[in-house]
Amino acid sequence: MGATDRIIRLLIAVAIGILYFTNVISGTLAIVLGILAGVFVLTSFIGFCPLYLPLGINTCRNKKK
């Protein structure tokens, strides 16, 4: 997972948190988006997204030697 991908995931998680704490979202939507935000934060910190593997997505830049 590339650095840009990690930053975007963290920004989305922060935006979801702000929406929740300002009571813009609530109920079931808040729970679903909260879980999604948690997954985004976790995958950002470990640098691996399990969904990318079966889809063949790679956002990490290849270093040329």
mmCIF file of C-alpha atoms in Angstrom:
data_model
loop_
_atom_site.group_PDB
_atom_site.id
_atom_site.type_symbol
_atom_site.label_atom_id
_atom_site.label_comp_id
_atom_site.label_asym_id
_atom_site.label_seq_id
_atom_site.Cartn_x
_atom_site.Cartn_y
_atom_site.Cartn_z
ATOM 1 C CA MET A 1 0.000 0.000 0.000
ATOM 2 C CA GLY A 2 1.450 3.335 -1.039
ATOM 3 C CA ALA A 3 1.845 6.419 1.119
ATOM 4 C CA THR A 4 -0.867 8.315 -0.768
ATOM 5 C CA ASP A 5 -3.317 5.467 -0.214
ATOM 6 C CA ARG A 6 -2.540 5.457 3.513
ATOM 7 C CA ILE A 7 -3.033 9.216 3.821
ATOM 8 C CA ILE A 8 -6.350 9.128 1.955
ATOM 9 C CA ARG A 9 -7.613 6.317 4.189
ATOM 10 C CA LEU A 10 -6.655 8.232 7.332
ATOM 11 C CA LEU A 11 -8.317 11.415 6.048
ATOM 12 C CA ILE A 12 -11.533 9.522 5.291
ATOM 13 C CA ALA A 13 -11.475 7.972 8.778
ATOM 14 C CA VAL A 14 -10.990 11.406 10.359
ATOM 15 C CA ALA A 15 -13.843 12.841 8.277
ATOM 16 C CA ILE A 16 -16.144 10.026 9.431
ATOM 17 C CA GLY A 17 -15.126 10.679 13.036
ATOM 18 C CA ILE A 18 -15.877 14.391 12.685
ATOM 19 C CA LEU A 19 -19.280 13.643 11.140
ATOM 20 C CA TYR A 20 -20.089 11.298 14.018
ATOM 21 C CA PHE A 21 -18.999 13.614 16.824
ATOM 22 C CA THR A 22 -20.861 16.590 15.318
ATOM 23 C CA ASN A 23 -24.028 14.431 15.137
ATOM 24 C CA VAL A 24 -24.296 14.675 11.363
ATOM 25 C CA ILE A 25 -24.522 10.888 11.146
ATOM 26 C CA SER A 26 -26.199 8.610 13.666
ATOM 27 C CA GLY A 27 -27.838 5.231 14.049
ATOM 28 C CA THR A 28 -27.022 2.351 11.756
ATOM 29 C CA LEU A 29 -25.176 4.580 9.287
ATOM 30 C CA ALA A 30 -22.870 5.780 12.073
ATOM 31 C CA ILE A 31 -22.127 2.199 13.119
ATOM 32 C CA VAL A 32 -21.364 1.040 9.581
ATOM 33 C CA LEU A 33 -19.196 4.073 8.798
ATOM 34 C CA GLY A 34 -17.467 3.740 12.193
ATOM 35 C CA ILE A 35 -16.495 0.166 11.396
ATOM 36 C CA LEU A 36 -15.294 1.262 7.956
ATOM 37 C CA ALA A 37 -13.225 4.050 9.546
ATOM 38 C CA GLY A 38 -11.695 1.544 11.963
ATOM 39 C CA VAL A 39 -10.742 -0.752 9.085
ATOM 40 C CA PHE A 40 -9.233 2.198 7.203
ATOM 41 C CA VAL A 41 -7.115 3.198 10.207
ATOM 42 C CA LEU A 42 -5.979 -0.374 10.824
ATOM 43 C CA THR A 43 -5.028 -1.024 7.208
ATOM 44 C CA SER A 44 -3.240 2.331 7.038
ATOM 45 C CA PHE A 45 -1.061 1.480 10.009
ATOM 46 C CA ILE A 46 -0.211 -2.056 8.919
ATOM 47 C CA GLY A 47 0.224 -1.040 5.266
ATOM 48 C CA PHE A 48 -1.768 -3.924 3.842
ATOM 49 C CA CYS A 49 -5.329 -4.161 2.533
ATOM 50 C CA PRO A 50 -6.644 -7.734 2.275
ATOM 51 C CA LEU A 51 -9.150 -6.700 -0.406
ATOM 52 C CA TYR A 52 -6.355 -5.551 -2.729
ATOM 53 C CA LEU A 53 -4.847 -9.052 -2.962
ATOM 54 C CA PRO A 54 -7.697 -10.866 -4.785
ATOM 55 C CA LEU A 55 -8.384 -7.776 -6.912
ATOM 56 C CA GLY A 56 -4.722 -7.482 -7.943
ATOM 57 C CA ILE A 57 -4.449 -3.849 -6.886
ATOM 58 C CA ASN A 58 -1.065 -2.437 -5.921
ATOM 59 C CA THR A 59 -0.756 1.216 -4.915
ATOM 60 C CA CYS A 60 2.882 0.982 -3.858
ATOM 61 C CA ARG A 61 5.386 2.464 -6.256
ATOM 62 C CA ASN A 62 7.949 0.047 -7.622
ATOM 63 C CA LYS A 63 11.521 1.155 -7.063
ATOM 64 C CA LYS A 64 13.665 0.874 -10.164
ATOM 65 C CA LYS A 65 17.288 -0.141 -9.688
#
